[in-house]
Short mmCIF file of N, CA and C in Angstrom, two decimals:
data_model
loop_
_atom_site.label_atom_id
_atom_site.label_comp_id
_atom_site.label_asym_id
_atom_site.label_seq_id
_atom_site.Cartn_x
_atom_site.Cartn_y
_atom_site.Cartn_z
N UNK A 1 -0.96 54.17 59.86
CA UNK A 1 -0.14 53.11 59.44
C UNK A 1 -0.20 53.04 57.93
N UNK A 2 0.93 52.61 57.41
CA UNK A 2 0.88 53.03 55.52
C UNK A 2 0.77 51.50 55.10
N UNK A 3 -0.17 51.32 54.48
CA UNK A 3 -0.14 50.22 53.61
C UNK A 3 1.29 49.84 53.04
N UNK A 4 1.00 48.45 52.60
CA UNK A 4 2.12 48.02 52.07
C UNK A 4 1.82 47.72 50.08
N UNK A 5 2.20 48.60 49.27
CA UNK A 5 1.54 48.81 48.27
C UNK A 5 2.70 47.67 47.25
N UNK A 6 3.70 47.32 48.40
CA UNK A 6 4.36 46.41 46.96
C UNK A 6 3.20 44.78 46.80
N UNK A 7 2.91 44.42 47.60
CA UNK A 7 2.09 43.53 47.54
C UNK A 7 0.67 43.54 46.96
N UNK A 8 0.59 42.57 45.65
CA UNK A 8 -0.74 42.42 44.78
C UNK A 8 -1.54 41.73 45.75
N UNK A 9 -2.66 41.84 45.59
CA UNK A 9 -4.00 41.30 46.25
C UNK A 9 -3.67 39.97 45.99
N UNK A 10 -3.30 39.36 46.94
CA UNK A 10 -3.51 37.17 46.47
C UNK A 10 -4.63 36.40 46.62
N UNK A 11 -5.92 37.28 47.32
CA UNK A 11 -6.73 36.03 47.35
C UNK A 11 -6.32 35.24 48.04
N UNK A 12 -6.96 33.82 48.20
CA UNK A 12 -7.07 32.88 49.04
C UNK A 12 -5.88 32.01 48.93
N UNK A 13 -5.17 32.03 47.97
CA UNK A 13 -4.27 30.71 47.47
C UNK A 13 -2.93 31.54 47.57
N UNK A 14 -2.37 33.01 48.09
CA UNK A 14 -1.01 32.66 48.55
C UNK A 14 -0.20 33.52 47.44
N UNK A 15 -0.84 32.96 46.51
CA UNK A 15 -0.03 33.79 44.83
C UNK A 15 -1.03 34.78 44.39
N UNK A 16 0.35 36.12 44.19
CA UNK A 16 -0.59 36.89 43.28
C UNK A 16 -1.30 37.18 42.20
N UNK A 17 -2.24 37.83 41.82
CA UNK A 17 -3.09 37.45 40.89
C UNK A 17 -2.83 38.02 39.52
N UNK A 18 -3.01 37.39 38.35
CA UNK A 18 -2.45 37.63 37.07
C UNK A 18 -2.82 38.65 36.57
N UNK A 19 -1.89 39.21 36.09
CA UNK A 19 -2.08 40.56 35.21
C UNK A 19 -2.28 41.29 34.24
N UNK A 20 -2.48 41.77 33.23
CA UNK A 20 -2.84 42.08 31.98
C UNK A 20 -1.81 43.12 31.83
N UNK A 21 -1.12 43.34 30.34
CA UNK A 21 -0.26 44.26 30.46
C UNK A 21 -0.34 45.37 30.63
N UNK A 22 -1.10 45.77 30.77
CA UNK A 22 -1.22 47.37 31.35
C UNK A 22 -1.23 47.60 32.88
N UNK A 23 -1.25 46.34 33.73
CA UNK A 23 -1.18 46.54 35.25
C UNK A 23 -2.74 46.11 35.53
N UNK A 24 -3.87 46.08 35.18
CA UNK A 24 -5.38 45.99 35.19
C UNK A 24 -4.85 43.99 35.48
N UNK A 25 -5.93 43.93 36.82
CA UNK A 25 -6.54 42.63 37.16
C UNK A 25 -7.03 41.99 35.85
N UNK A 26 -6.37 40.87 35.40
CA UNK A 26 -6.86 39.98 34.42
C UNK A 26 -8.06 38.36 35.20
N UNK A 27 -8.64 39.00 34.38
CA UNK A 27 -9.63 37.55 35.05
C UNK A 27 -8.77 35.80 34.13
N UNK A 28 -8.51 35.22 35.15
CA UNK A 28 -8.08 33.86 34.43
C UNK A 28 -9.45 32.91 33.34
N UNK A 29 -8.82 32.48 32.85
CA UNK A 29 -9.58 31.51 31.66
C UNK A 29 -9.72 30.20 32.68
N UNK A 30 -11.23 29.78 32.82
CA UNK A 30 -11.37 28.54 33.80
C UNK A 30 -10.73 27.63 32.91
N UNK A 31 -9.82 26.54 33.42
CA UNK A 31 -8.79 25.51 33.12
C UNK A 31 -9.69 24.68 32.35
N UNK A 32 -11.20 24.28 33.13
CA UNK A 32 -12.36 23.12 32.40
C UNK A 32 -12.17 23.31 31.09
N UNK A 33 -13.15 24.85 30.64
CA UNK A 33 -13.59 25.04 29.65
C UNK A 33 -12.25 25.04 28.30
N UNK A 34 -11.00 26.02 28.75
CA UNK A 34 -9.80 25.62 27.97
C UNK A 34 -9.86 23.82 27.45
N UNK A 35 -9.93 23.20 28.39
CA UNK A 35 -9.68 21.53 28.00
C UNK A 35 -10.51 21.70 27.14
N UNK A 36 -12.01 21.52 27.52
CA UNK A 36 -12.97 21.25 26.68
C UNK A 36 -12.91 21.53 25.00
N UNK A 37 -12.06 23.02 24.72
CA UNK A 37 -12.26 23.92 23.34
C UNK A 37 -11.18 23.15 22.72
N UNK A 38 -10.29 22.62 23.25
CA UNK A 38 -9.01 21.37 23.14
C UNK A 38 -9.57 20.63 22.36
N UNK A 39 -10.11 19.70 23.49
CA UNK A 39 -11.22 18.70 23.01
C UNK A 39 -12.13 18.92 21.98
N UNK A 40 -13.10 19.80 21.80
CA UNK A 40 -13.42 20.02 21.12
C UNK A 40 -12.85 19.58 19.37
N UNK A 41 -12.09 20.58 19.43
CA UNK A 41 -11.08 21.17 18.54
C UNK A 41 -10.35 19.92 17.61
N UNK A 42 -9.43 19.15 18.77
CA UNK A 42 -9.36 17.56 18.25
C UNK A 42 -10.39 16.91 18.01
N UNK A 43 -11.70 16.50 18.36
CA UNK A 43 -12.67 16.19 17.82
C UNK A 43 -12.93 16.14 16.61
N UNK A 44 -13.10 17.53 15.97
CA UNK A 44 -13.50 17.45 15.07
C UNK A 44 -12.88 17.70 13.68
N UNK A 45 -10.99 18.46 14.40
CA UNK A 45 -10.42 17.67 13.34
C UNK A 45 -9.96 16.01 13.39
N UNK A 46 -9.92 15.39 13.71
CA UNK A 46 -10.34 14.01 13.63
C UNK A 46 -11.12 13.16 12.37
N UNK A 47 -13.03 14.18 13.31
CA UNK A 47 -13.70 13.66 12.73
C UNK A 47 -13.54 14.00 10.66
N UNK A 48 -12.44 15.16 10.71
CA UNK A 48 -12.44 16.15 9.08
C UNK A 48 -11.56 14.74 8.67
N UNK A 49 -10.41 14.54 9.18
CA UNK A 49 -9.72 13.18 8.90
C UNK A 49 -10.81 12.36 8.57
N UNK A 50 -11.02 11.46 8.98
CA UNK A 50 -12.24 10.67 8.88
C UNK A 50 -12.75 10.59 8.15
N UNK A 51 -13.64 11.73 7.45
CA UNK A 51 -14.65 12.38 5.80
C UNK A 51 -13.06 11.88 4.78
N UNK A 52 -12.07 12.84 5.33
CA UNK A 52 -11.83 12.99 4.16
C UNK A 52 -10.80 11.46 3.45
N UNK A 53 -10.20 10.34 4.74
CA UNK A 53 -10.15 8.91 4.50
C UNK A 53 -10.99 8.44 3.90
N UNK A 54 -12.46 8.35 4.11
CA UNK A 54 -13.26 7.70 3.80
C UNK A 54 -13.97 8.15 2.25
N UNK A 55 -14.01 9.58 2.23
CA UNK A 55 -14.01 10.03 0.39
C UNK A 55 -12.93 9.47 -0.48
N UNK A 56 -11.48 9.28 0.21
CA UNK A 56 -10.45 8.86 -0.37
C UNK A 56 -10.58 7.54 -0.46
N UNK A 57 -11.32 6.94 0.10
CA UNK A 57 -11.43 5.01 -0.16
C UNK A 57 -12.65 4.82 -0.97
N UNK A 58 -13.67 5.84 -1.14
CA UNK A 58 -15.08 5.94 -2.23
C UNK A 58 -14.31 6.18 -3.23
N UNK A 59 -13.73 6.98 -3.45
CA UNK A 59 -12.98 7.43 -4.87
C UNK A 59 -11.96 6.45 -5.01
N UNK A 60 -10.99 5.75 -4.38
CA UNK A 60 -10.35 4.34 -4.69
C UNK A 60 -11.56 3.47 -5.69
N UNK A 61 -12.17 3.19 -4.50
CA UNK A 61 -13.16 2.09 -5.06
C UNK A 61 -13.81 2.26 -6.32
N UNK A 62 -14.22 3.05 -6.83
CA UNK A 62 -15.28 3.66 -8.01
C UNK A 62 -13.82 3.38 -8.69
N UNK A 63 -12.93 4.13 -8.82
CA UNK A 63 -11.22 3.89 -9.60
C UNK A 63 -11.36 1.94 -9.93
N UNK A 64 -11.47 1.75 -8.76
CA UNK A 64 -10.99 0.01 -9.44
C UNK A 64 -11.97 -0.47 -9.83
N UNK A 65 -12.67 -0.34 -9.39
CA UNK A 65 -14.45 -0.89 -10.29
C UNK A 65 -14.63 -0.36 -11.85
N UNK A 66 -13.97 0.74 -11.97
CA UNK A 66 -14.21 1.02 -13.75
C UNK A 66 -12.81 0.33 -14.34
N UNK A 67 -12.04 0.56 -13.60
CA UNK A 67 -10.77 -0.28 -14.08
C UNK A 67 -10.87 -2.17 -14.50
N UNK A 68 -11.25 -2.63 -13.55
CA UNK A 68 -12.46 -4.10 -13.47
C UNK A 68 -12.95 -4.12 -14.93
N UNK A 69 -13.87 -3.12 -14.94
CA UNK A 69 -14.98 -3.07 -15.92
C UNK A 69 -14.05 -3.39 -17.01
N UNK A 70 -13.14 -2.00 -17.48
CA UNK A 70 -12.57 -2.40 -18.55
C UNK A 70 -11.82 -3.18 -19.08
N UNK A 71 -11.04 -3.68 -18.18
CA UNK A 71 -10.30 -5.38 -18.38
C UNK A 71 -11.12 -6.32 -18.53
N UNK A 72 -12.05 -6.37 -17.94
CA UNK A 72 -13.40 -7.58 -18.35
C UNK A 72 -13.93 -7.17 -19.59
N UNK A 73 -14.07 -6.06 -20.06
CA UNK A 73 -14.35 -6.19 -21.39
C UNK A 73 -13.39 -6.39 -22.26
N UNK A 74 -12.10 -5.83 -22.36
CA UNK A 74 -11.27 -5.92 -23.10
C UNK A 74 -10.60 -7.44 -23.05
N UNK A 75 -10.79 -8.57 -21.86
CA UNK A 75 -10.91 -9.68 -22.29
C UNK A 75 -11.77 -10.48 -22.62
N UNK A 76 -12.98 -9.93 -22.96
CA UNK A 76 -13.92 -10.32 -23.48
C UNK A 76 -14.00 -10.15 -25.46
N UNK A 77 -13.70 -8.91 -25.41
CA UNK A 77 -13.32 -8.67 -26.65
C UNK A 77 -11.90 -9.90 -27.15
N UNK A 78 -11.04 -10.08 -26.72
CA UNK A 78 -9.86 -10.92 -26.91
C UNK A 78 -10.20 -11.91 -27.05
N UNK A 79 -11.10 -12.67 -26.50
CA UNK A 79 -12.00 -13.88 -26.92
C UNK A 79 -12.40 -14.01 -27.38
N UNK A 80 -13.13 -13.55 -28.23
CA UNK A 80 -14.59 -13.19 -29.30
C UNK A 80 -13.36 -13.49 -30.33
N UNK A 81 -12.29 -12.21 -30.75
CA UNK A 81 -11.31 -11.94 -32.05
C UNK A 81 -10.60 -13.93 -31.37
N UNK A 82 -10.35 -14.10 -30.92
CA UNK A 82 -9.67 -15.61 -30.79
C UNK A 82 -10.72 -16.91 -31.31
N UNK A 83 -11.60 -16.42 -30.92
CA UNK A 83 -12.37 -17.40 -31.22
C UNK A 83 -13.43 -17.37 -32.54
N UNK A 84 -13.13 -16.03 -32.68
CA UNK A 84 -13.60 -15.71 -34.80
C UNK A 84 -12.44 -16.36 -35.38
N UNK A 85 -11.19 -16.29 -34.88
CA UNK A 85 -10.08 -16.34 -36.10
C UNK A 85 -9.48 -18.16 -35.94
N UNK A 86 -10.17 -18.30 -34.32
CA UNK A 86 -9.82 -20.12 -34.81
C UNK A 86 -11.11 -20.50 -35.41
N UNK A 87 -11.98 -20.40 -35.26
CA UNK A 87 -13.51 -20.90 -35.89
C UNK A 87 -12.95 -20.55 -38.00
N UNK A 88 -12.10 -19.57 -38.05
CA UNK A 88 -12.38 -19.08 -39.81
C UNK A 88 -10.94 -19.91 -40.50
N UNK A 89 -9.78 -19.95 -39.29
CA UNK A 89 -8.33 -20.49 -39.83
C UNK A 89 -8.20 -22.05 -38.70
N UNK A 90 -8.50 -22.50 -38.57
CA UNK A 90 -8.53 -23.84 -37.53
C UNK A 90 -7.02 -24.85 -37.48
N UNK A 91 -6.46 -24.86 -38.67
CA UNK A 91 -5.23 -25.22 -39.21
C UNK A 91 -4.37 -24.44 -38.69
N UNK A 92 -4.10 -23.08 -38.54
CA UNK A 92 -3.19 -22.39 -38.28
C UNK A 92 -3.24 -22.21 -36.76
N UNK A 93 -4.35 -22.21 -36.16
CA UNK A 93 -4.55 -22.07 -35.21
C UNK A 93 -4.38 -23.42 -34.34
N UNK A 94 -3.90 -24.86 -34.84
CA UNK A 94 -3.74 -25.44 -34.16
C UNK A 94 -2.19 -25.59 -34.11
N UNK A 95 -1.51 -25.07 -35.68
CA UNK A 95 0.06 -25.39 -35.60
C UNK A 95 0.48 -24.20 -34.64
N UNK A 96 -0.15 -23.46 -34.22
CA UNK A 96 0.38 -22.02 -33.41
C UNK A 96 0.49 -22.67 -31.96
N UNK A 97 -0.59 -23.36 -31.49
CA UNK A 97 -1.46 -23.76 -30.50
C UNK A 97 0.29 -25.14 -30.38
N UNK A 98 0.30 -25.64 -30.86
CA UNK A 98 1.43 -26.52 -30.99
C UNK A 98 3.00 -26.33 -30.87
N UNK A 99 3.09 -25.44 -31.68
CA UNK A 99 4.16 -24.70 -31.53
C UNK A 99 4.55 -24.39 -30.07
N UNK A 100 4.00 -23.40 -29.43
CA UNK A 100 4.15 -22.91 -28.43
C UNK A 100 3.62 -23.96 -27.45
N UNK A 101 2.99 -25.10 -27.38
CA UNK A 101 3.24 -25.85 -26.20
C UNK A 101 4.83 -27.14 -26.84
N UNK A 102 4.82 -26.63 -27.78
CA UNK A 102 6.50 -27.72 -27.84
C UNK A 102 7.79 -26.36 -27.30
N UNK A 103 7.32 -25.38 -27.16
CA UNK A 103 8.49 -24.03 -27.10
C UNK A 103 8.29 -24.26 -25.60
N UNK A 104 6.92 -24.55 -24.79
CA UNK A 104 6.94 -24.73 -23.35
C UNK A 104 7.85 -26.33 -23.35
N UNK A 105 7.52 -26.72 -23.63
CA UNK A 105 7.65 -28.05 -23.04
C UNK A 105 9.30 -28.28 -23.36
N UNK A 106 10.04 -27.89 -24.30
CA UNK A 106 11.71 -27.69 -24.30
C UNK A 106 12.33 -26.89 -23.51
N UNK A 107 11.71 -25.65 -23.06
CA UNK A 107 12.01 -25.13 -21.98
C UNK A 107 11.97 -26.36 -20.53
N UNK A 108 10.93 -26.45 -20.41
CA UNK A 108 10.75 -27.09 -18.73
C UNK A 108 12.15 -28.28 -19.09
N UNK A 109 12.20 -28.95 -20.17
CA UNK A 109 13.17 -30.00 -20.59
C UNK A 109 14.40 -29.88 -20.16
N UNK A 110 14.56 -28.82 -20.79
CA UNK A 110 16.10 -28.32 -21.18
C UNK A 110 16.54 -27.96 -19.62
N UNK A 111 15.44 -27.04 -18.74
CA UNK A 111 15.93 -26.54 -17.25
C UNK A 111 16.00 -27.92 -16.30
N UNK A 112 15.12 -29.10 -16.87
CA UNK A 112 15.07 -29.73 -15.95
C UNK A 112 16.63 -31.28 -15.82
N UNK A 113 17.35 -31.26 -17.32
CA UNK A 113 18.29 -31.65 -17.69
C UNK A 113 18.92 -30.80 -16.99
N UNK A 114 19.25 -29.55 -16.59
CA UNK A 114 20.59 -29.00 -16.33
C UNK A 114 20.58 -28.59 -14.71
N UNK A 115 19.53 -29.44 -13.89
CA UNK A 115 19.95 -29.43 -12.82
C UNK A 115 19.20 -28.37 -11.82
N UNK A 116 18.56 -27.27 -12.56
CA UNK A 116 18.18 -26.26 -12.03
C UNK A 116 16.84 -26.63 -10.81
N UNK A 117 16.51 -27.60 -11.27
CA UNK A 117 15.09 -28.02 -10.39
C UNK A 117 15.41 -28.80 -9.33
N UNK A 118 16.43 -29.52 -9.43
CA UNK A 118 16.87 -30.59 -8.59
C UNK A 118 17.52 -29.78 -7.19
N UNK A 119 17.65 -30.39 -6.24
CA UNK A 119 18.55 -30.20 -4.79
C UNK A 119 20.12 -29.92 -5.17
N UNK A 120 20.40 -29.10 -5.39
CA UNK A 120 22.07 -29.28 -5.85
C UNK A 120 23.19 -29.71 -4.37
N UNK A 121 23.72 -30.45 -4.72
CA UNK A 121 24.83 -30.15 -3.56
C UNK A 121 25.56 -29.17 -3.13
N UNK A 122 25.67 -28.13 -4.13
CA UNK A 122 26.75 -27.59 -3.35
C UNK A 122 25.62 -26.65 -2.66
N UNK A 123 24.84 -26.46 -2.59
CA UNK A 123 23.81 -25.12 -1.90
C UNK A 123 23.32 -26.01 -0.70
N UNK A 124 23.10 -27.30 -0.59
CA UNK A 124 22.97 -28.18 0.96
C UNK A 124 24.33 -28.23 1.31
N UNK A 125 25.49 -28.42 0.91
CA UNK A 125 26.96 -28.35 1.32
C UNK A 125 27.12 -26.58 1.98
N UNK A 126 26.57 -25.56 1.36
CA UNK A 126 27.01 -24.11 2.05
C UNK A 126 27.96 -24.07 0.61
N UNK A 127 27.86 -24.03 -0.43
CA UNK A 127 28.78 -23.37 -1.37
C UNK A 127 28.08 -22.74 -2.27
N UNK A 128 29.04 -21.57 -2.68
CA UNK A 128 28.47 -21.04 -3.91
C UNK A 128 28.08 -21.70 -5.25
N UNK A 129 27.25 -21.48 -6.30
CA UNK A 129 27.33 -22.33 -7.41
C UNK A 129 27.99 -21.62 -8.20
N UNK A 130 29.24 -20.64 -8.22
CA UNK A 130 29.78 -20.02 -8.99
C UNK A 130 31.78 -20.74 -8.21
N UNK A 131 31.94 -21.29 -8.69
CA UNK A 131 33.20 -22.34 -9.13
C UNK A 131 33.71 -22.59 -7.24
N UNK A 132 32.48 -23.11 -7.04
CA UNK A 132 32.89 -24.22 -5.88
C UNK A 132 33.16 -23.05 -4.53
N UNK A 133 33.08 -21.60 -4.76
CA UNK A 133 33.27 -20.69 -3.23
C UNK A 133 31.94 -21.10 -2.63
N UNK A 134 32.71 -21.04 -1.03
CA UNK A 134 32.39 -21.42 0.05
C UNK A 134 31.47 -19.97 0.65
N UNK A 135 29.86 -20.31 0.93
CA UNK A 135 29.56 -18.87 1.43
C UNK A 135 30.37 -18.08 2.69
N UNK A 136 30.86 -19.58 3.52
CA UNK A 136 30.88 -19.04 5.00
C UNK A 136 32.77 -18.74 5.59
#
């Protein structure tokens, strides 16, 4: 009786068994261990994410902490020169000091005369404040 040579060896499960290109029985890769090298793999690029977030928020931080530094000194210095030059000119330093709270205080004046602070009607009415158009 002649064998039947078109048929690959199936083993227990029905389907024939995988092949290597040359025709040679390939042994399969167990499915577990594949996951696992997966796993793996994501793991620990992850964990490379991770280092390299967290070097990136050390090096932020050290960045704004010298940045800190130098604005605290450099308004420290601004104080010192402010407070040498009113302590040596005291006169000038108070008509300056004057000046500019009468330059504030005509401002808030002047905006608060022309309505700008107040509830206007036409913006609780739905109108534009540009010659009485209607938004809607």
């Amino acid at each position: 009786m002649a064998e039947d040579t078109s048929r690959q060896d199936s083993g227990s499960t029905g389907m024939p068994a995988p092949t290597s290109g040359d025709g040679n029985m390939a042994t399969p890769a167990p499915v577990g261990s594949t996951a696992s090298n997966l796993g793996e793999q994501a793991r620990s690029a992850i964990d490379e994410a991770g280092a390299t977030a967290q070097e990136l928020a050390q090096r932020a931080r050290e960045e704004a902490s010298t940045a800190i530094d130098a604005l605290y000194r450099q308004g420290t210095r601004a104080g010192e020169y402010l407070t040498r030059n009113v302590n040596e000119y005291p006169l000038a330093a108070l008509l300056i000091a004057g000046a500019i709270g009468y330059g504030l205080g005509y401002l808030i004046h002047t905006r608060w005369q022309s309505g700008e602070w107040q509830n206007r009607p036409e913006i609780e009415q739905g109108e534009s404040p540009i010659e009485g158009h209607s938004h809607y």
